[in-house]
Amino acid sequence: MNTTEIKIPDFGTPRKESDVLVTLEIDGVEVTVPEGTSVMRAAAMMGTSIPKLCATESLEAFGSCRVCLVEIEGRRGYPASCTTPCEPGMKVRTQTPKLQELRKGMLELYISDHPLDCLTCAANGDCELQDMAGVTGLREVRYGYEGSNHLRMAKDESNPYFTYDPSKCIVCNRCVRACEETQGTFALTIDGRGFASRVAASQNDSFLESECVSCGACVNACPTATLTEKTVIMMGQAEHSKVTTCAYCGVGCSFRAEMKGNEVVRMVPNPDGQANHGHACVKGRFAWGYATHKDRMLKPMIRQKITDPWREVSWEEAIGYAASEFRRIQAKYGRASIGGITSSRCTNEETYLVQKLVRAAFGNNNVDTCARVCHSPTGYGLKQTLGESAGTQTFDSVMKADVIMIIGANPASAHPVFASQMKRRLRQGAKLIVIDPRTTEMVKSPHIQADYHLKLMPGTNVAIVNALAHVIVTENLCREDYVAERCDTASFAEWKEFVALPENSPEAVQAATGVPADVIRGAARLYATGGNAAIYYGLGVTEHAQGSTMVIGIANLAMATGNVGRDGVGVNPLRGQNNVQGSCDMGSFPHELPGYRHVSDSTVRSAFEAAWDCTLDPEPGLRIPNMFDAALDGSFMGLYCEGEDIVQSDPNTQHVTAALAAMECIVVQDLFLNETAKYAHVFLPGSSFLEKDGTFTNAERRISRVRKVMPPKAGKSDWEVTMMLSNALGYPMNYRHPKEIMAEIAALTPTFAGVSYERIEQLGGSIQWPCNADAPEGTPIMHIDAFVRGKGRFIPTKFFGSGEKVTRRYPLVLTTGRILSQYNVGAQTRRTHNNAWHSEDRLEIHPDDALERGIREGDWAGIESRAGQTVLRATLTDRVQPGVVYTTFHFPESGANVITTDSSDWATNCPEYKVTAVQVMPVTQPSDWQQGYQRFSAAQVELANERRIAEATDGGTKV
């Protein structure tokens, strides 16, 4: 699907699914379509395009423009083809002299109140009004501009990404309908009546100040230049396009990168995208400018100490220096003294090469990934219970859910395109249960209201899931037949006995959780009896001391109620980054080879040893936290870090930076001089998703193609750099294209056995693993007839309170999360106009807690934990409950992770970001850490700026 055409067919109205077929005649040609199909779509299916303005196939028919009129034999008048369903035996005429006259008259009225600046208009060549004027043969407009018109209406330029020009609005309602049907924000409306009608954002606010979330659905739907991307206004219309996959969250949206030469003009959501179906969010749609930002580091650099200026060198010198340092360190400290961290932002192929480099060239298993600090409990918990370390469903499955339970996740902020789909299902009548310490957008938003919100205290997830299970077991709401057929009955009996204990009742846990017993009981009954019930969870589940326990508890709940193995149900982790699922699949954990197979398995290891021509270590390597500890004790001295900013993203920042400062050679491969790169000795320029070929795997196990749309700005894609380093270390890698890497992955990984670039193309652009001889077209839904492990396994989940206890000194609980406009550590989104919505991390605090401390809206608030101190500006809100404060972690100067501690999940070491005991007080200046950070960061930026001076004065001598 390597698209080259800019315009793609639009059939006018959505496709209808029906087993009943209808045969009719259009312009003398017989056509058969599914029942419910519009006349407009039926005509388009046979190659006849009926003129239209208000119709587009991404939206339900509206019938306002009166341009798509047709004649139907035996029917009076001229019905709109978009709103007229096909009927058996119907005879339709789409083109007659009378229809031409009517359509031309309608177009003449539209254009009589429209600027005639087509030659200088940004939409010239991409304007449906212009197209329809040509189709209808309109050559003159009899009505002048002497009367009232809208031609002098002021533009709204407030949104940083698109402009709204009401003088060009034809009031087709497509933008309003897109905001309602596609996005679900309901931010747009038609203001005024009759001649005064115009689109308005919220209550006639500017677009920037309104409830608009800048998803771009309105821009995509607009048939004229009323809503236009500013990049199109500046650069003109694109010439060609390529289909690729977004590099932000785990939804994995498909986009057409529309190009002029090697420059991106705009990113347009692909209507054939199987994860996003033509929708997008503000990040994927607009925030791609970081790829060409001036902060990009485009030259390899080296230095001996982090207090030295950087020196720009050739790729060969930088790679050679890194390799020699790694070999020196291993000779001095031992084979296990170096390791690597893979990236969840890079492709599957690139991640696979990094873990192969560590195992085959470094000779150890010291490889880990950012999933360690987000979804490693998912891998452990689902593997133990269901048998596979991944979610069970396709995203589209939510459209068949009757009950949706969201635990510790805010899809509206972190996975907005999927949230829009979820909201559509909720508007259709599905019930909603939200388990979250905050009142998120999913609890209440336009036309959405949670049936139950379990507003628990952070750290009490397991108590809640046990209480839900208690109700289901003691009220005989389990699906005993399902369990008897699909699950291990002995473990089920043990689990039932455990959850039935009085200590797990809603009444027993309500004091600890803060959730009334009757609310827990109501939610449990709804989940167990409401029909198809699906659980979606996020980092509010995994980033706890009992993260793995909670994932197990969720799986127990789903199995006990029979909610695994069909459409509309399942256990669905919402992965945070674009390829966090893929980084895990590719063997990025120190104990697992690709495909989640343990390094101690001699049969598996032998297959890799034969293919890789090396001997593999049978012992698991170091996890990221172990690497830090080993660095401080002097046994881990070298690190290769590709595309990951561990200084900003990992907990207890001061511990992390102390560990990095103790190492002798840190090699960072990234786009920018990020917080980790400031501690590096070798910097290797990275490539953005626009500059590489490969695949990403999203949260529904969907493997999608990433296509190079521009040459790598630094000269090399990331996989090529890893290959160079391996070769310099003496372990040969000689791939010519990422498809060869995928072929090796498929040959060695059973769940990927049927995956190839050719197969992905054949199946419309993506495929969901497992894909092999048993599932040649992939596996949208897992565990249909049996669980991967055979019988589903129940495991008791005893609740233990977090080690992070509130005390008189630290009386509040801090929890963290994300916001819509920013992404992860912010390295990408902070270098875009998304800062217009969120330019700093803020501390959310309940008004009662703020009043007690003398903190007002916008005041500086000092936050102190057992790990450290930082200062943030306060936002007073009842979204958080008394006793709980909340912040995001997108800006390095905020130091959110300076105050998070080393507390972590018992099974995986996933940090307990969601529970930190803190005190908050009014302050007047930044914390000591922040002041030190500012000095260190400024010095490091200056050392980077001095690199050319250093190059000139040292005569090019090698460090």
JSON list of N, CA and C in Angstrom, two decimals, residues 163-221:
[
{"chain": "A", "resi": 163, "resn": "THR", "atom": "N", "xyz": [-6.25, 27.06, 10.12]},
{"chain": "A", "resi": 163, "resn": "THR", "atom": "CA", "xyz": [-6.97, 28.33, 10.14]},
{"chain": "A", "resi": 163, "resn": "THR", "atom": "C", "xyz": [-8.44, 28.10, 9.82]},
{"chain": "A", "resi": 164, "resn": "TYR", "atom": "N", "xyz": [-9.30, 28.94, 10.37]},
{"chain": "A", "resi": 164, "resn": "TYR", "atom": "CA", "xyz": [-10.73, 28.88, 10.09]},
{"chain": "A", "resi": 164, "resn": "TYR", "atom": "C", "xyz": [-11.13, 30.18, 9.39]},
{"chain": "A", "resi": 165, "resn": "ASP", "atom": "N", "xyz": [-11.57, 30.05, 8.14]},
{"chain": "A", "resi": 165, "resn": "ASP", "atom": "CA", "xyz": [-11.98, 31.20, 7.33]},
{"chain": "A", "resi": 165, "resn": "ASP", "atom": "C", "xyz": [-13.48, 31.11, 7.07]},
{"chain": "A", "resi": 166, "resn": "PRO", "atom": "N", "xyz": [-14.30, 31.77, 7.89]},
{"chain": "A", "resi": 166, "resn": "PRO", "atom": "CA", "xyz": [-15.76, 31.63, 7.76]},
{"chain": "A", "resi": 166, "resn": "PRO", "atom": "C", "xyz": [-16.30, 32.18, 6.44]},
{"chain": "A", "resi": 167, "resn": "SER", "atom": "N", "xyz": [-15.53, 33.02, 5.74]},
{"chain": "A", "resi": 167, "resn": "SER", "atom": "CA", "xyz": [-16.01, 33.56, 4.47]},
{"chain": "A", "resi": 167, "resn": "SER", "atom": "C", "xyz": [-16.13, 32.46, 3.43]},
{"chain": "A", "resi": 168, "resn": "LYS", "atom": "N", "xyz": [-15.44, 31.34, 3.64]},
{"chain": "A", "resi": 168, "resn": "LYS", "atom": "CA", "xyz": [-15.46, 30.24, 2.66]},
{"chain": "A", "resi": 168, "resn": "LYS", "atom": "C", "xyz": [-16.32, 29.08, 3.11]},
{"chain": "A", "resi": 169, "resn": "CYS", "atom": "N", "xyz": [-17.01, 29.26, 4.24]},
{"chain": "A", "resi": 169, "resn": "CYS", "atom": "CA", "xyz": [-17.84, 28.19, 4.78]},
{"chain": "A", "resi": 169, "resn": "CYS", "atom": "C", "xyz": [-19.14, 28.07, 3.99]},
{"chain": "A", "resi": 170, "resn": "ILE", "atom": "N", "xyz": [-19.50, 26.87, 3.60]},
{"chain": "A", "resi": 170, "resn": "ILE", "atom": "CA", "xyz": [-20.75, 26.62, 2.87]},
{"chain": "A", "resi": 170, "resn": "ILE", "atom": "C", "xyz": [-21.79, 25.96, 3.78]},
{"chain": "A", "resi": 171, "resn": "VAL", "atom": "N", "xyz": [-21.51, 25.91, 5.07]},
{"chain": "A", "resi": 171, "resn": "VAL", "atom": "CA", "xyz": [-22.42, 25.38, 6.10]},
{"chain": "A", "resi": 171, "resn": "VAL", "atom": "C", "xyz": [-22.90, 23.97, 5.72]},
{"chain": "A", "resi": 172, "resn": "CYS", "atom": "N", "xyz": [-21.98, 23.16, 5.27]},
{"chain": "A", "resi": 172, "resn": "CYS", "atom": "CA", "xyz": [-22.32, 21.79, 4.91]},
{"chain": "A", "resi": 172, "resn": "CYS", "atom": "C", "xyz": [-22.45, 20.89, 6.13]},
{"chain": "A", "resi": 173, "resn": "ASN", "atom": "N", "xyz": [-21.97, 21.38, 7.28]},
{"chain": "A", "resi": 173, "resn": "ASN", "atom": "CA", "xyz": [-22.09, 20.67, 8.55]},
{"chain": "A", "resi": 173, "resn": "ASN", "atom": "C", "xyz": [-21.11, 19.51, 8.70]},
{"chain": "A", "resi": 174, "resn": "ARG", "atom": "N", "xyz": [-20.24, 19.30, 7.70]},
{"chain": "A", "resi": 174, "resn": "ARG", "atom": "CA", "xyz": [-19.34, 18.15, 7.79]},
{"chain": "A", "resi": 174, "resn": "ARG", "atom": "C", "xyz": [-18.39, 18.25, 8.97]},
{"chain": "A", "resi": 175, "resn": "CYS", "atom": "N", "xyz": [-17.88, 19.44, 9.26]},
{"chain": "A", "resi": 175, "resn": "CYS", "atom": "CA", "xyz": [-16.96, 19.59, 10.39]},
{"chain": "A", "resi": 175, "resn": "CYS", "atom": "C", "xyz": [-17.67, 19.33, 11.71]},
{"chain": "A", "resi": 176, "resn": "VAL", "atom": "N", "xyz": [-18.90, 19.82, 11.84]},
{"chain": "A", "resi": 176, "resn": "VAL", "atom": "CA", "xyz": [-19.67, 19.61, 13.07]},
{"chain": "A", "resi": 176, "resn": "VAL", "atom": "C", "xyz": [-19.94, 18.13, 13.26]},
{"chain": "A", "resi": 177, "resn": "ARG", "atom": "N", "xyz": [-20.35, 17.47, 12.18]},
{"chain": "A", "resi": 177, "resn": "ARG", "atom": "CA", "xyz": [-20.65, 16.04, 12.26]},
{"chain": "A", "resi": 177, "resn": "ARG", "atom": "C", "xyz": [-19.40, 15.22, 12.55]},
{"chain": "A", "resi": 178, "resn": "ALA", "atom": "N", "xyz": [-18.26, 15.63, 11.99]},
{"chain": "A", "resi": 178, "resn": "ALA", "atom": "CA", "xyz": [-17.01, 14.91, 12.27]},
{"chain": "A", "resi": 178, "resn": "ALA", "atom": "C", "xyz": [-16.64, 15.05, 13.74]},
{"chain": "A", "resi": 179, "resn": "CYS", "atom": "N", "xyz": [-16.84, 16.23, 14.30]},
{"chain": "A", "resi": 179, "resn": "CYS", "atom": "CA", "xyz": [-16.53, 16.45, 15.71]},
{"chain": "A", "resi": 179, "resn": "CYS", "atom": "C", "xyz": [-17.43, 15.58, 16.60]},
{"chain": "A", "resi": 180, "resn": "GLU", "atom": "N", "xyz": [-18.66, 15.36, 16.16]},
{"chain": "A", "resi": 180, "resn": "GLU", "atom": "CA", "xyz": [-19.60, 14.56, 16.94]},
{"chain": "A", "resi": 180, "resn": "GLU", "atom": "C", "xyz": [-19.41, 13.06, 16.68]},
{"chain": "A", "resi": 181, "resn": "GLU", "atom": "N", "xyz": [-19.47, 12.66, 15.41]},
{"chain": "A", "resi": 181, "resn": "GLU", "atom": "CA", "xyz": [-19.49, 11.25, 15.09]},
{"chain": "A", "resi": 181, "resn": "GLU", "atom": "C", "xyz": [-18.12, 10.59, 15.17]},
{"chain": "A", "resi": 182, "resn": "THR", "atom": "N", "xyz": [-17.11, 11.27, 14.66]},
{"chain": "A", "resi": 182, "resn": "THR", "atom": "CA", "xyz": [-15.78, 10.67, 14.58]},
{"chain": "A", "resi": 182, "resn": "THR", "atom": "C", "xyz": [-15.01, 10.88, 15.87]},
{"chain": "A", "resi": 183, "resn": "GLN", "atom": "N", "xyz": [-14.95, 12.13, 16.35]},
{"chain": "A", "resi": 183, "resn": "GLN", "atom": "CA", "xyz": [-14.14, 12.45, 17.53]},
{"chain": "A", "resi": 183, "resn": "GLN", "atom": "C", "xyz": [-14.90, 12.30, 18.83]},
{"chain": "A", "resi": 184, "resn": "GLY", "atom": "N", "xyz": [-16.17, 12.73, 18.84]},
{"chain": "A", "resi": 184, "resn": "GLY", "atom": "CA", "xyz": [-16.95, 12.62, 20.06]},
{"chain": "A", "resi": 184, "resn": "GLY", "atom": "C", "xyz": [-16.72, 13.73, 21.06]},
{"chain": "A", "resi": 185, "resn": "THR", "atom": "N", "xyz": [-16.19, 14.86, 20.62]},
{"chain": "A", "resi": 185, "resn": "THR", "atom": "CA", "xyz": [-15.95, 15.99, 21.52]},
{"chain": "A", "resi": 185, "resn": "THR", "atom": "C", "xyz": [-17.12, 16.96, 21.54]},
{"chain": "A", "resi": 186, "resn": "PHE", "atom": "N", "xyz": [-17.87, 17.07, 20.44]},
{"chain": "A", "resi": 186, "resn": "PHE", "atom": "CA", "xyz": [-19.02, 17.95, 20.35]},
{"chain": "A", "resi": 186, "resn": "PHE", "atom": "C", "xyz": [-18.62, 19.41, 20.62]},
{"chain": "A", "resi": 187, "resn": "ALA", "atom": "N", "xyz": [-17.46, 19.79, 20.09]},
{"chain": "A", "resi": 187, "resn": "ALA", "atom": "CA", "xyz": [-16.94, 21.13, 20.31]},
{"chain": "A", "resi": 187, "resn": "ALA", "atom": "C", "xyz": [-17.46, 22.14, 19.30]},
{"chain": "A", "resi": 188, "resn": "LEU", "atom": "N", "xyz": [-17.98, 21.69, 18.16]},
{"chain": "A", "resi": 188, "resn": "LEU", "atom": "CA", "xyz": [-18.42, 22.59, 17.10]},
{"chain": "A", "resi": 188, "resn": "LEU", "atom": "C", "xyz": [-19.93, 22.57, 16.98]},
{"chain": "A", "resi": 189, "resn": "THR", "atom": "N", "xyz": [-20.46, 23.67, 16.51]},
{"chain": "A", "resi": 189, "resn": "THR", "atom": "CA", "xyz": [-21.90, 23.77, 16.30]},
{"chain": "A", "resi": 189, "resn": "THR", "atom": "C", "xyz": [-22.15, 24.74, 15.16]},
{"chain": "A", "resi": 190, "resn": "ILE", "atom": "N", "xyz": [-23.40, 24.80, 14.69]},
{"chain": "A", "resi": 190, "resn": "ILE", "atom": "CA", "xyz": [-23.80, 25.82, 13.72]},
{"chain": "A", "resi": 190, "resn": "ILE", "atom": "C", "xyz": [-24.48, 26.94, 14.49]},
{"chain": "A", "resi": 191, "resn": "ASP", "atom": "N", "xyz": [-23.86, 28.11, 14.48]},
{"chain": "A", "resi": 191, "resn": "ASP", "atom": "CA", "xyz": [-24.38, 29.26, 15.20]},
{"chain": "A", "resi": 191, "resn": "ASP", "atom": "C", "xyz": [-25.22, 30.11, 14.26]},
{"chain": "A", "resi": 192, "resn": "GLY", "atom": "N", "xyz": [-26.34, 30.58, 14.76]},
{"chain": "A", "resi": 192, "resn": "GLY", "atom": "CA", "xyz": [-27.22, 31.42, 13.95]},
{"chain": "A", "resi": 192, "resn": "GLY", "atom": "C", "xyz": [-28.17, 30.58, 13.11]},
{"chain": "A", "resi": 193, "resn": "ARG", "atom": "N", "xyz": [-29.06, 31.26, 12.40]},
{"chain": "A", "resi": 193, "resn": "ARG", "atom": "CA", "xyz": [-30.05, 30.57, 11.56]},
{"chain": "A", "resi": 193, "resn": "ARG", "atom": "C", "xyz": [-30.10, 31.23, 10.20]},
{"chain": "A", "resi": 194, "resn": "GLY", "atom": "N", "xyz": [-30.50, 30.44, 9.23]},
{"chain": "A", "resi": 194, "resn": "GLY", "atom": "CA", "xyz": [-30.66, 30.97, 7.89]},
{"chain": "A", "resi": 194, "resn": "GLY", "atom": "C", "xyz": [-29.38, 31.55, 7.34]},
{"chain": "A", "resi": 195, "resn": "PHE", "atom": "N", "xyz": [-29.46, 32.76, 6.81]},
{"chain": "A", "resi": 195, "resn": "PHE", "atom": "CA", "xyz": [-28.30, 33.41, 6.19]},
{"chain": "A", "resi": 195, "resn": "PHE", "atom": "C", "xyz": [-27.18, 33.63, 7.20]},
{"chain": "A", "resi": 196, "resn": "ALA", "atom": "N", "xyz": [-27.51, 33.77, 8.48]},
{"chain": "A", "resi": 196, "resn": "ALA", "atom": "CA", "xyz": [-26.50, 34.07, 9.51]},
{"chain": "A", "resi": 196, "resn": "ALA", "atom": "C", "xyz": [-25.76, 32.82, 9.98]},
{"chain": "A", "resi": 197, "resn": "SER", "atom": "N", "xyz": [-26.11, 31.65, 9.47]},
{"chain": "A", "resi": 197, "resn": "SER", "atom": "CA", "xyz": [-25.50, 30.41, 9.95]},
{"chain": "A", "resi": 197, "resn": "SER", "atom": "C", "xyz": [-24.02, 30.35, 9.63]},
{"chain": "A", "resi": 198, "resn": "ARG", "atom": "N", "xyz": [-23.23, 30.00, 10.64]},
{"chain": "A", "resi": 198, "resn": "ARG", "atom": "CA", "xyz": [-21.81, 29.74, 10.45]},
{"chain": "A", "resi": 198, "resn": "ARG", "atom": "C", "xyz": [-21.34, 28.78, 11.53]},
{"chain": "A", "resi": 199, "resn": "VAL", "atom": "N", "xyz": [-20.27, 28.08, 11.23]},
{"chain": "A", "resi": 199, "resn": "VAL", "atom": "CA", "xyz": [-19.69, 27.16, 12.21]},
{"chain": "A", "resi": 199, "resn": "VAL", "atom": "C", "xyz": [-19.09, 27.96, 13.36]},
{"chain": "A", "resi": 200, "resn": "ALA", "atom": "N", "xyz": [-19.30, 27.47, 14.57]},
{"chain": "A", "resi": 200, "resn": "ALA", "atom": "CA", "xyz": [-18.73, 28.10, 15.76]},
{"chain": "A", "resi": 200, "resn": "ALA", "atom": "C", "xyz": [-18.09, 27.05, 16.65]},
{"chain": "A", "resi": 201, "resn": "ALA", "atom": "N", "xyz": [-16.99, 27.41, 17.27]},
{"chain": "A", "resi": 201, "resn": "ALA", "atom": "CA", "xyz": [-16.33, 26.53, 18.23]},
{"chain": "A", "resi": 201, "resn": "ALA", "atom": "C", "xyz": [-16.83, 26.85, 19.63]},
{"chain": "A", "resi": 202, "resn": "SER", "atom": "N", "xyz": [-17.38, 25.85, 20.32]},
{"chain": "A", "resi": 202, "resn": "SER", "atom": "CA", "xyz": [-17.95, 26.03, 21.65]},
{"chain": "A", "resi": 202, "resn": "SER", "atom": "C", "xyz": [-18.94, 27.19, 21.63]},
{"chain": "A", "resi": 203, "resn": "GLN", "atom": "N", "xyz": [-18.82, 28.13, 22.56]},
{"chain": "A", "resi": 203, "resn": "GLN", "atom": "CA", "xyz": [-19.75, 29.27, 22.61]},
{"chain": "A", "resi": 203, "resn": "GLN", "atom": "C", "xyz": [-19.14, 30.47, 21.89]},
{"chain": "A", "resi": 204, "resn": "ASN", "atom": "N", "xyz": [-18.88, 30.29, 20.59]},
{"chain": "A", "resi": 204, "resn": "ASN", "atom": "CA", "xyz": [-18.25, 31.32, 19.78]},
{"chain": "A", "resi": 204, "resn": "ASN", "atom": "C", "xyz": [-16.88, 31.72, 20.33]},
{"chain": "A", "resi": 205, "resn": "ASP", "atom": "N", "xyz": [-16.18, 30.74, 20.89]},
{"chain": "A", "resi": 205, "resn": "ASP", "atom": "CA", "xyz": [-14.80, 30.96, 21.31]},
{"chain": "A", "resi": 205, "resn": "ASP", "atom": "C", "xyz": [-13.89, 30.85, 20.09]},
{"chain": "A", "resi": 206, "resn": "SER", "atom": "N", "xyz": [-12.64, 31.26, 20.27]},
{"chain": "A", "resi": 206, "resn": "SER", "atom": "CA", "xyz": [-11.66, 30.94, 19.24]},
{"chain": "A", "resi": 206, "resn": "SER", "atom": "C", "xyz": [-11.40, 29.44, 19.29]},
{"chain": "A", "resi": 207, "resn": "PHE", "atom": "N", "xyz": [-10.86, 28.89, 18.21]},
{"chain": "A", "resi": 207, "resn": "PHE", "atom": "CA", "xyz": [-10.59, 27.46, 18.20]},
{"chain": "A", "resi": 207, "resn": "PHE", "atom": "C", "xyz": [-9.61, 27.08, 19.32]},
{"chain": "A", "resi": 208, "resn": "LEU", "atom": "N", "xyz": [-8.62, 27.93, 19.56]},
{"chain": "A", "resi": 208, "resn": "LEU", "atom": "CA", "xyz": [-7.63, 27.59, 20.57]},
{"chain": "A", "resi": 208, "resn": "LEU", "atom": "C", "xyz": [-8.24, 27.59, 21.97]},
{"chain": "A", "resi": 209, "resn": "GLU", "atom": "N", "xyz": [-9.16, 28.49, 22.24]},
{"chain": "A", "resi": 209, "resn": "GLU", "atom": "CA", "xyz": [-9.73, 28.61, 23.57]},
{"chain": "A", "resi": 209, "resn": "GLU", "atom": "C", "xyz": [-10.94, 27.69, 23.77]},
{"chain": "A", "resi": 210, "resn": "SER", "atom": "N", "xyz": [-11.40, 27.06, 22.73]},
{"chain": "A", "resi": 210, "resn": "SER", "atom": "CA", "xyz": [-12.61, 26.26, 22.81]},
{"chain": "A", "resi": 210, "resn": "SER", "atom": "C", "xyz": [-12.32, 24.86, 23.33]},
{"chain": "A", "resi": 211, "resn": "GLU", "atom": "N", "xyz": [-13.35, 24.01, 23.33]},
{"chain": "A", "resi": 211, "resn": "GLU", "atom": "CA", "xyz": [-13.19, 22.62, 23.75]},
{"chain": "A", "resi": 211, "resn": "GLU", "atom": "C", "xyz": [-12.57, 21.76, 22.66]},
{"chain": "A", "resi": 212, "resn": "CYS", "atom": "N", "xyz": [-12.31, 22.32, 21.49]},
{"chain": "A", "resi": 212, "resn": "CYS", "atom": "CA", "xyz": [-11.68, 21.60, 20.39]},
{"chain": "A", "resi": 212, "resn": "CYS", "atom": "C", "xyz": [-10.38, 20.97, 20.84]},
{"chain": "A", "resi": 213, "resn": "VAL", "atom": "N", "xyz": [-10.16, 19.69, 20.50]},
{"chain": "A", "resi": 213, "resn": "VAL", "atom": "CA", "xyz": [-8.93, 18.99, 20.89]},
{"chain": "A", "resi": 213, "resn": "VAL", "atom": "C", "xyz": [-7.95, 18.87, 19.73]},
{"chain": "A", "resi": 214, "resn": "SER", "atom": "N", "xyz": [-8.23, 19.57, 18.63]},
{"chain": "A", "resi": 214, "resn": "SER", "atom": "CA", "xyz": [-7.33, 19.63, 17.48]},
{"chain": "A", "resi": 214, "resn": "SER", "atom": "C", "xyz": [-6.98, 18.25, 16.93]},
{"chain": "A", "resi": 215, "resn": "CYS", "atom": "N", "xyz": [-7.96, 17.38, 16.86]},
{"chain": "A", "resi": 215, "resn": "CYS", "atom": "CA", "xyz": [-7.72, 16.06, 16.28]},
{"chain": "A", "resi": 215, "resn": "CYS", "atom": "C", "xyz": [-7.60, 16.14, 14.76]},
{"chain": "A", "resi": 216, "resn": "GLY", "atom": "N", "xyz": [-8.13, 17.22, 14.16]},
{"chain": "A", "resi": 216, "resn": "GLY", "atom": "CA", "xyz": [-8.07, 17.39, 12.72]},
{"chain": "A", "resi": 216, "resn": "GLY", "atom": "C", "xyz": [-9.22, 16.77, 11.96]},
{"chain": "A", "resi": 217, "resn": "ALA", "atom": "N", "xyz": [-10.18, 16.15, 12.66]},
{"chain": "A", "resi": 217, "resn": "ALA", "atom": "CA", "xyz": [-11.31, 15.53, 11.96]},
{"chain": "A", "resi": 217, "resn": "ALA", "atom": "C", "xyz": [-12.11, 16.56, 11.19]},
{"chain": "A", "resi": 218, "resn": "CYS", "atom": "N", "xyz": [-12.25, 17.76, 11.75]},
{"chain": "A", "resi": 218, "resn": "CYS", "atom": "CA", "xyz": [-12.99, 18.82, 11.06]},
{"chain": "A", "resi": 218, "resn": "CYS", "atom": "C", "xyz": [-12.24, 19.28, 9.82]},
{"chain": "A", "resi": 219, "resn": "VAL", "atom": "N", "xyz": [-10.92, 19.41, 9.93]},
{"chain": "A", "resi": 219, "resn": "VAL", "atom": "CA", "xyz": [-10.11, 19.82, 8.79]},
{"chain": "A", "resi": 219, "resn": "VAL", "atom": "C", "xyz": [-10.20, 18.77, 7.69]},
{"chain": "A", "resi": 220, "resn": "ASN", "atom": "N", "xyz": [-10.14, 17.52, 8.10]},
{"chain": "A", "resi": 220, "resn": "ASN", "atom": "CA", "xyz": [-10.20, 16.42, 7.14]},
{"chain": "A", "resi": 220, "resn": "ASN", "atom": "C", "xyz": [-11.54, 16.39, 6.41]},
{"chain": "A", "resi": 221, "resn": "ALA", "atom": "N", "xyz": [-12.60, 16.77, 7.13]},
{"chain": "A", "resi": 221, "resn": "ALA", "atom": "CA", "xyz": [-13.95, 16.69, 6.56]},
{"chain": "A", "resi": 221, "resn": "ALA", "atom": "C", "xyz": [-14.31, 17.88, 5.70]}
]
